[in-house]
Tab-separated table of C-alpha atoms in Angstrom:
chain	number	residue	atom	x	y	z
I	1	MET	CA	0.108	-0.239	0.006
I	2	ASP	CA	1.173	3.172	-0.897
I	3	PRO	CA	1.259	5.871	2.100
I	4	SER	CA	2.376	9.094	-0.066
I	5	PRO	CA	-0.400	11.477	-0.413
I	6	ARG	CA	-2.286	11.898	-3.577
I	7	ILE	CA	-1.719	14.904	-5.687
I	8	SER	CA	-5.118	16.206	-6.971
I	9	ALA	CA	-5.420	16.611	-10.719
I	10	PRO	CA	-5.675	20.349	-10.419
I	11	THR	CA	-3.214	20.730	-7.962
I	12	ALA	CA	-0.695	18.817	-10.102
I	13	ARG	CA	-1.083	21.069	-13.466
I	14	LEU	CA	-0.575	24.253	-11.009
I	15	ALA	CA	2.576	22.475	-9.582
I	16	ASN	CA	3.587	21.774	-13.275
I	17	LEU	CA	2.877	25.667	-14.832
I	18	ASP	CA	5.410	28.831	-14.957
I	19	LEU	CA	3.573	30.903	-13.353
I	20	ASN	CA	5.774	33.738	-14.575
I	21	LEU	CA	3.914	33.239	-17.873
I	22	LEU	CA	0.845	34.755	-16.083
I	23	VAL	CA	2.955	38.252	-16.345
I	24	SER	CA	3.796	38.028	-19.867
I	25	LEU	CA	0.459	36.890	-20.528
I	26	ARG	CA	-1.090	40.094	-18.969
I	27	GLU	CA	1.609	42.317	-20.845
I	28	LEU	CA	1.179	40.567	-23.621
I	29	LEU	CA	-2.264	41.122	-23.712
I	30	ARG	CA	-2.199	44.796	-22.758
I	31	GLU	CA	0.452	45.769	-25.196
I	32	ARG	CA	-0.595	43.572	-28.120
I	33	ASN	CA	3.333	44.204	-28.869
I	34	VAL	CA	5.944	41.680	-28.445
I	35	THR	CA	8.610	44.174	-28.188
I	36	ARG	CA	6.888	46.777	-25.738
I	37	ALA	CA	5.729	43.697	-23.388
I	38	ALA	CA	9.432	42.597	-22.823
I	39	ALA	CA	10.650	46.240	-22.091
I	40	ARG	CA	7.941	46.432	-19.623
I	41	ILE	CA	8.786	42.787	-18.036
I	42	GLY	CA	12.494	43.768	-18.242
I	43	ILE	CA	13.336	40.830	-20.486
I	44	SER	CA	15.061	40.410	-24.137
I	45	GLN	CA	12.675	40.450	-27.280
I	46	PRO	CA	13.234	36.786	-27.763
I	47	ALA	CA	12.507	35.844	-23.897
I	48	ALA	CA	9.104	37.280	-24.798
I	49	SER	CA	8.946	35.681	-28.067
I	50	ALA	CA	9.416	32.456	-26.412
I	51	ALA	CA	6.924	32.971	-23.842
I	52	LEU	CA	4.325	33.980	-26.275
I	53	SER	CA	5.360	30.590	-28.116
I	54	ARG	CA	4.527	28.781	-24.856
I	55	LEU	CA	1.375	30.274	-24.243
I	56	ARG	CA	0.288	29.822	-27.355
I	57	ARG	CA	0.714	26.267	-26.996
I	58	HIS	CA	-0.474	25.956	-23.596
I	59	PHE	CA	-3.779	27.565	-24.537
I	60	ASP	CA	-4.052	26.008	-28.328
I	61	ASP	CA	-4.229	29.350	-29.787
I	62	GLU	CA	-2.474	32.240	-31.266
I	63	LEU	CA	-3.275	35.075	-28.822
I	64	LEU	CA	-1.624	37.489	-30.638
I	65	ALA	CA	-3.242	37.510	-34.889
I	66	ARG	CA	-1.123	39.368	-37.020
I	67	ARG	CA	-2.849	41.890	-39.119
I	68	PRO	CA	-2.050	44.766	-41.174
I	69	GLY	CA	-0.339	47.640	-39.018
I	70	GLY	CA	0.367	45.054	-35.803
I	71	TYR	CA	-1.320	42.658	-33.617
I	72	VAL	CA	-5.020	41.923	-32.353
I	73	LEU	CA	-6.143	40.023	-29.356
I	74	THR	CA	-7.949	36.526	-31.032
I	75	PRO	CA	-11.304	35.763	-29.643
I	76	LEU	CA	-9.950	33.710	-26.737
I	77	ALA	CA	-7.401	36.410	-26.011
I	78	SER	CA	-10.209	38.829	-25.377
I	79	GLN	CA	-11.923	36.671	-22.820
I	80	LEU	CA	-8.675	36.309	-20.947
I	81	VAL	CA	-7.580	39.991	-20.307
I	82	ASP	CA	-9.908	40.447	-17.480
I	83	GLN	CA	-9.069	37.075	-15.700
I	84	VAL	CA	-5.211	37.506	-15.989
I	85	GLU	CA	-5.662	41.018	-14.789
I	86	GLY	CA	-7.388	39.978	-11.842
I	87	VAL	CA	-5.326	36.800	-10.959
I	88	CYS	CA	-1.942	39.218	-10.970
I	89	SER	CA	-3.854	41.535	-8.749
I	90	ALA	CA	-4.679	38.886	-6.567
I	91	ALA	CA	-0.859	37.222	-6.540
I	92	GLU	CA	0.427	40.778	-5.630
I	93	ARG	CA	-1.907	40.934	-2.751
I	94	LEU	CA	-1.140	37.480	-1.849
I	95	PHE	CA	2.565	38.476	-1.609
I	96	ASP	CA	2.560	41.698	-0.181
I	97	THR	CA	0.500	40.737	3.042
I	98	GLY	CA	2.138	41.620	6.249
I	99	HIS	CA	4.742	43.693	4.596
I	100	ARG	CA	4.961	47.038	5.598
I	101	PHE	CA	4.103	49.448	2.473
I	102	ASP	CA	6.433	52.378	1.974
I	103	PRO	CA	4.156	54.196	-0.618
I	104	ALA	CA	7.603	56.335	-1.730
I	105	THR	CA	9.368	53.133	-2.799
I	106	ALA	CA	6.809	50.566	-3.453
I	107	ARG	CA	6.111	48.927	-6.849
I	108	ARG	CA	2.789	47.235	-7.180
I	109	GLY	CA	-0.361	47.652	-8.878
I	110	PHE	CA	-3.900	48.666	-7.719
I	111	THR	CA	-7.195	47.439	-9.672
I	112	LEU	CA	-10.470	49.333	-8.929
I	113	LEU	CA	-13.285	48.799	-10.670
I	114	VAL	CA	-15.046	52.302	-11.173
I	115	ALA	CA	-17.870	53.997	-13.633
I	116	ASP	CA	-16.899	56.598	-15.910
I	117	TYR	CA	-18.703	59.369	-14.045
I	118	THR	CA	-16.510	58.577	-10.908
I	119	VAL	CA	-13.235	58.738	-13.183
I	120	ALA	CA	-14.432	62.453	-14.138
I	121	VAL	CA	-15.118	63.207	-10.295
I	122	LEU	CA	-12.372	61.749	-8.313
I	123	GLY	CA	-9.700	60.540	-11.345
I	124	PRO	CA	-7.733	63.539	-11.548
I	125	ALA	CA	-6.879	64.126	-8.181
I	126	LEU	CA	-6.558	60.261	-7.312
I	127	SER	CA	-4.087	59.810	-9.900
I	128	SER	CA	-2.168	63.099	-9.162
I	129	ALA	CA	-1.830	62.111	-5.448
I	130	LEU	CA	-0.531	58.583	-6.694
I	131	ALA	CA	2.033	60.250	-8.729
I	132	ALA	CA	3.247	62.346	-6.085
I	133	ARG	CA	3.278	60.065	-3.202
I	134	ALA	CA	3.811	56.262	-4.726
I	135	PRO	CA	5.491	56.903	-8.082
I	136	GLY	CA	6.001	53.289	-8.526
I	137	VAL	CA	2.403	52.254	-8.125
I	138	GLU	CA	0.118	51.352	-11.206
I	139	LEU	CA	-3.367	52.349	-11.046
I	140	ARG	CA	-5.686	50.226	-13.363
I	141	LEU	CA	-9.046	51.152	-13.712
I	142	ARG	CA	-11.452	48.759	-14.813
I	143	LEU	CA	-14.782	50.728	-16.356
I	144	VAL	CA	-17.596	48.827	-14.387
I	145	ARG	CA	-20.352	47.562	-16.931
I	146	GLU	CA	-24.137	47.584	-15.147
I	147	SER	CA	-24.105	43.324	-16.069
I	148	PHE	CA	-21.026	43.064	-14.041
I	149	SER	CA	-22.919	42.403	-10.945
I	150	ALA	CA	-23.532	38.461	-10.951
I	151	ASP	CA	-21.303	37.573	-8.864
I	152	ILE	CA	-20.430	40.723	-6.786
I	153	GLY	CA	-18.469	39.047	-4.259
I	154	GLU	CA	-15.846	37.144	-6.572
I	155	THR	CA	-15.463	40.308	-8.449
I	156	ILE	CA	-14.195	42.261	-5.743
I	157	ARG	CA	-12.115	38.975	-4.521
I	158	LEU	CA	-9.855	39.745	-7.443
I	159	ILE	CA	-9.397	43.405	-7.313
I	160	ASP	CA	-8.900	46.087	-4.973
I	161	GLY	CA	-11.797	47.704	-4.630
I	162	MET	CA	-14.866	49.355	-6.671
I	163	PHE	CA	-16.690	52.791	-6.447
I	164	ALA	CA	-20.452	52.403	-6.266
I	165	PRO	CA	-23.133	53.496	-4.924
I	166	HIS	CA	-24.952	51.644	-1.987
I	167	ALA	CA	-26.917	48.804	-3.395
I	168	VAL	CA	-29.084	45.910	-2.161
I	169	ARG	CA	-27.049	43.378	-3.984
I	170	PHE	CA	-23.624	44.563	-2.163
I	171	GLU	CA	-25.091	43.727	1.226
I	172	ARG	CA	-22.647	40.680	1.877
I	173	PRO	CA	-20.784	39.626	4.582
I	174	GLU	CA	-17.482	39.559	2.860
I	175	LEU	CA	-18.023	43.384	1.539
I	176	ASN	CA	-16.542	46.374	3.226
I	177	SER	CA	-17.291	49.978	2.517
I	178	THR	CA	-17.007	53.422	3.064
I	179	GLY	CA	-18.577	56.564	2.150
I	180	LEU	CA	-16.870	59.148	-0.073
I	181	PHE	CA	-19.017	61.691	-1.257
I	182	SER	CA	-22.803	62.537	-2.128
I	183	ASP	CA	-24.066	64.182	-5.407
I	184	ARG	CA	-27.714	64.520	-6.924
I	185	TRP	CA	-29.381	63.872	-10.352
I	186	VAL	CA	-30.382	66.370	-12.232
I	187	CYS	CA	-31.943	67.008	-15.874
I	188	VAL	CA	-29.687	68.137	-18.868
I	189	VAL	CA	-31.027	69.448	-21.775
I	190	ASP	CA	-29.624	71.478	-24.698
I	191	ARG	CA	-29.570	75.649	-24.025
I	192	GLY	CA	-31.736	75.948	-27.160
I	193	HIS	CA	-34.587	73.813	-25.734
I	194	PRO	CA	-37.657	75.817	-24.668
I	195	SER	CA	-37.283	74.330	-21.407
I	196	ALA	CA	-33.755	75.855	-20.544
I	197	ALA	CA	-35.688	78.809	-21.109
I	198	ALA	CA	-38.451	78.025	-18.582
I	199	GLY	CA	-35.555	76.920	-15.884
I	200	GLU	CA	-37.545	73.744	-15.029
I	201	LEU	CA	-39.639	70.676	-16.603
I	202	THR	CA	-42.500	68.596	-15.344
I	203	LEU	CA	-42.686	65.198	-15.212
I	204	ASP	CA	-45.425	65.181	-17.796
I	205	GLU	CA	-42.851	66.974	-19.936
I	206	LEU	CA	-40.494	64.335	-19.345
I	207	ALA	CA	-42.976	61.639	-20.356
I	208	ALA	CA	-43.280	63.056	-23.479
I	209	MET	CA	-39.380	64.062	-24.565
I	210	PRO	CA	-37.150	61.485	-26.477
I	211	TRP	CA	-34.284	60.220	-24.310
I	212	VAL	CA	-30.782	59.586	-23.841
I	213	VAL	CA	-30.316	56.878	-21.223
I	214	PRO	CA	-27.087	54.955	-20.366
I	215	PHE	CA	-26.808	51.317	-19.473
I	216	ALA	CA	-30.346	50.635	-20.926
I	217	PRO	CA	-30.317	47.156	-22.490
I	218	ASP	CA	-32.479	47.059	-26.183
I	219	ARG	CA	-35.392	45.320	-24.445
I	220	GLY	CA	-36.539	46.650	-20.990
I	221	MET	CA	-34.512	48.283	-18.492
I	222	SER	CA	-31.868	46.521	-16.285
I	223	ALA	CA	-33.202	46.481	-13.077
I	224	ALA	CA	-29.889	46.932	-11.628
I	225	ALA	CA	-28.859	49.764	-13.137
I	226	PRO	CA	-28.912	53.004	-11.152
I	227	MET	CA	-30.848	55.069	-13.970
I	228	THR	CA	-33.466	52.722	-14.047
I	229	ARG	CA	-34.287	52.780	-9.877
I	230	GLN	CA	-34.291	56.808	-10.632
I	231	LEU	CA	-36.568	56.421	-13.325
I	232	ASN	CA	-38.684	54.126	-11.496
I	233	ARG	CA	-38.910	56.436	-8.522
I	234	LEU	CA	-40.182	59.021	-10.874
I	235	GLY	CA	-42.276	56.638	-12.500
I	236	LEU	CA	-41.503	57.588	-15.831
I	237	GLU	CA	-41.290	55.274	-18.788
I	238	PRO	CA	-39.050	56.850	-21.376
I	239	ASP	CA	-39.283	57.044	-24.588
I	240	ILE	CA	-35.263	55.871	-25.062
I	241	ARG	CA	-33.852	57.195	-28.554
I	242	VAL	CA	-30.203	56.358	-27.653
I	243	ARG	CA	-28.667	53.735	-25.332
I	244	VAL	CA	-24.706	54.387	-24.066
I	245	GLU	CA	-22.813	52.234	-22.038
I	246	SER	CA	-21.214	55.403	-20.344
I	247	TYR	CA	-22.010	58.478	-18.876
I	248	LEU	CA	-19.453	60.454	-20.274
I	249	SER	CA	-21.216	60.230	-23.143
I	250	VAL	CA	-24.483	61.060	-22.319
I	251	PRO	CA	-24.409	65.093	-22.541
I	252	TYR	CA	-22.615	64.624	-25.831
I	253	LEU	CA	-25.597	63.185	-27.307
I	254	VAL	CA	-28.195	65.537	-25.300
I	255	ALA	CA	-26.140	68.636	-26.986
I	256	GLY	CA	-27.760	70.274	-30.277
I	257	THR	CA	-30.983	67.982	-29.860
I	258	ASP	CA	-34.270	67.945	-28.469
I	259	ARG	CA	-33.220	65.257	-26.141
I	260	VAL	CA	-33.476	64.847	-22.322
I	261	ALA	CA	-31.468	62.695	-19.609
I	262	LEU	CA	-30.775	62.748	-16.289
I	263	LEU	CA	-26.996	63.207	-14.998
I	264	GLN	CA	-25.095	63.204	-12.028
I	265	GLU	CA	-24.817	66.894	-11.236
I	266	ARG	CA	-21.069	67.023	-10.360
I	267	LEU	CA	-20.837	65.556	-14.386
I	268	ALA	CA	-23.222	68.028	-15.692
I	269	ARG	CA	-21.471	71.090	-14.394
I	270	GLN	CA	-18.347	70.155	-15.627
I	271	VAL	CA	-19.645	69.929	-19.341
I	272	ALA	CA	-22.642	72.339	-19.112
I	273	ASP	CA	-20.966	75.392	-20.747
I	274	ARG	CA	-18.650	73.578	-23.156
I	275	LEU	CA	-21.538	71.816	-24.508
I	276	GLY	CA	-24.316	74.260	-24.225
I	277	LEU	CA	-26.262	72.487	-21.917
I	278	ALA	CA	-28.806	73.462	-19.659
I	279	VAL	CA	-28.876	71.860	-16.113
I	280	LEU	CA	-32.030	72.138	-14.512
I	281	ASP	CA	-33.464	70.683	-11.044
I	282	CYS	CA	-35.382	67.243	-11.390
I	283	PRO	CA	-39.198	66.872	-11.097
I	284	GLY	CA	-40.311	64.666	-8.332
I	285	GLU	CA	-38.427	63.162	-5.758
I	286	PRO	CA	-35.211	61.505	-7.281
I	287	GLY	CA	-32.599	59.457	-4.932
I	288	PRO	CA	-29.575	61.111	-3.627
I	289	ILE	CA	-26.280	59.694	-4.706
I	290	ALA	CA	-23.900	58.366	-2.100
I	291	GLU	CA	-20.951	56.947	-3.793
I	292	ARG	CA	-18.570	54.370	-1.468
I	293	LEU	CA	-15.699	52.617	-1.799
I	294	TRP	CA	-16.196	48.727	-1.611
I	295	TRP	CA	-13.729	45.905	-0.873
I	296	HIS	CA	-13.364	42.371	0.491
I	297	THR	CA	-12.585	41.802	3.627
I	298	ASP	CA	-9.664	39.932	2.899
I	299	LEU	CA	-7.960	43.200	2.347
I	300	ASP	CA	-8.710	44.623	5.704
I	301	ALA	CA	-5.311	44.206	7.228
I	302	ASP	CA	-3.296	44.705	4.120
I	303	PRO	CA	-1.017	48.067	4.914
I	304	ALA	CA	-0.897	48.825	0.917
I	305	HIS	CA	-4.815	48.673	1.074
I	306	ARG	CA	-5.197	50.631	4.214
I	307	TRP	CA	-2.833	52.897	2.495
I	308	LEU	CA	-5.099	53.383	-0.422
I	309	ARG	CA	-8.029	53.579	1.531
I	310	ASP	CA	-7.036	56.429	3.478
I	311	VAL	CA	-5.802	58.353	0.263
I	312	VAL	CA	-9.289	58.025	-1.561
I	313	VAL	CA	-10.887	58.635	1.443
I	314	GLU	CA	-8.871	62.064	1.783
I	315	ILE	CA	-9.358	62.901	-1.731
I	316	ALA	CA	-12.940	61.997	-1.692
I	317	ALA	CA	-13.297	64.535	1.422
I	318	GLU	CA	-11.540	67.228	-0.537
I	319	VAL	CA	-14.021	66.926	-3.780
I	320	GLY	CA	-17.056	66.531	-1.678
I	321	THR	CA	-17.032	70.274	-0.440
I	322	THR	CA	-17.302	71.378	-4.182
I	323	ARG	CA	-19.653	70.794	-6.760
């Protein structure tokens, strides 16, 4: 009888992998260029080419397909992008756990899931703060899609955090959060629209107008989308003429038209003068916007993550006093 322990098949496969290939895969998918990927990793171009060859054999896929003008990702490679980013981020956190974190000398990355609206509000100050205080830190922002939350616990486990308002689906024991800043929903129309001169809109007028709505599926409305919740609160079934997966795109699609949209006031004020938009109070009682930073409880004691949370909260406090 063999007393030696049996090694599970998944463990055996993992033990036989060269985990350095993860880093190569991440940079090759990011850069779509062997030479640039090699420079980012700090290896020679032939070594990066050899890594790509091994990855191609492993996945039985070209991953980077040559086209006129350069390489493009194959369909499989496109599926791997988010997975390899999450795995590499998790590995960085794992091996950094318990180490003292010195932002001035640290070289690591932070991956945050964020809506483009939050990038517009917090992005400039956060980027400046990291550049000044932690020049070796890489900030990776993944733009949120409203359908991402099917397994929010697993999603956040693989990243460093998420910016989002409170939602019932986030009430999970493995998630922690802290408040950042508040905002409110307003209506935006072109300054040539009659309602701009009147200075107000009624719910009846909103119901009759064509709309631009972010994160609205082709059929019906996503119950998870913040915009949907606000329209439901107002009792509106909008006549949607433009659907877009972006908050930042919305005001550009309202300007010069007879359309209307709900938009976060901080974002609306940033672009109103430049695009010739009127920002009007929303009739009825739209709910408030209370942006929060969410993270997995596994990161509570991580010194690097504590530092990041403190920086984000500090910046949000400064932003929160202006509108």
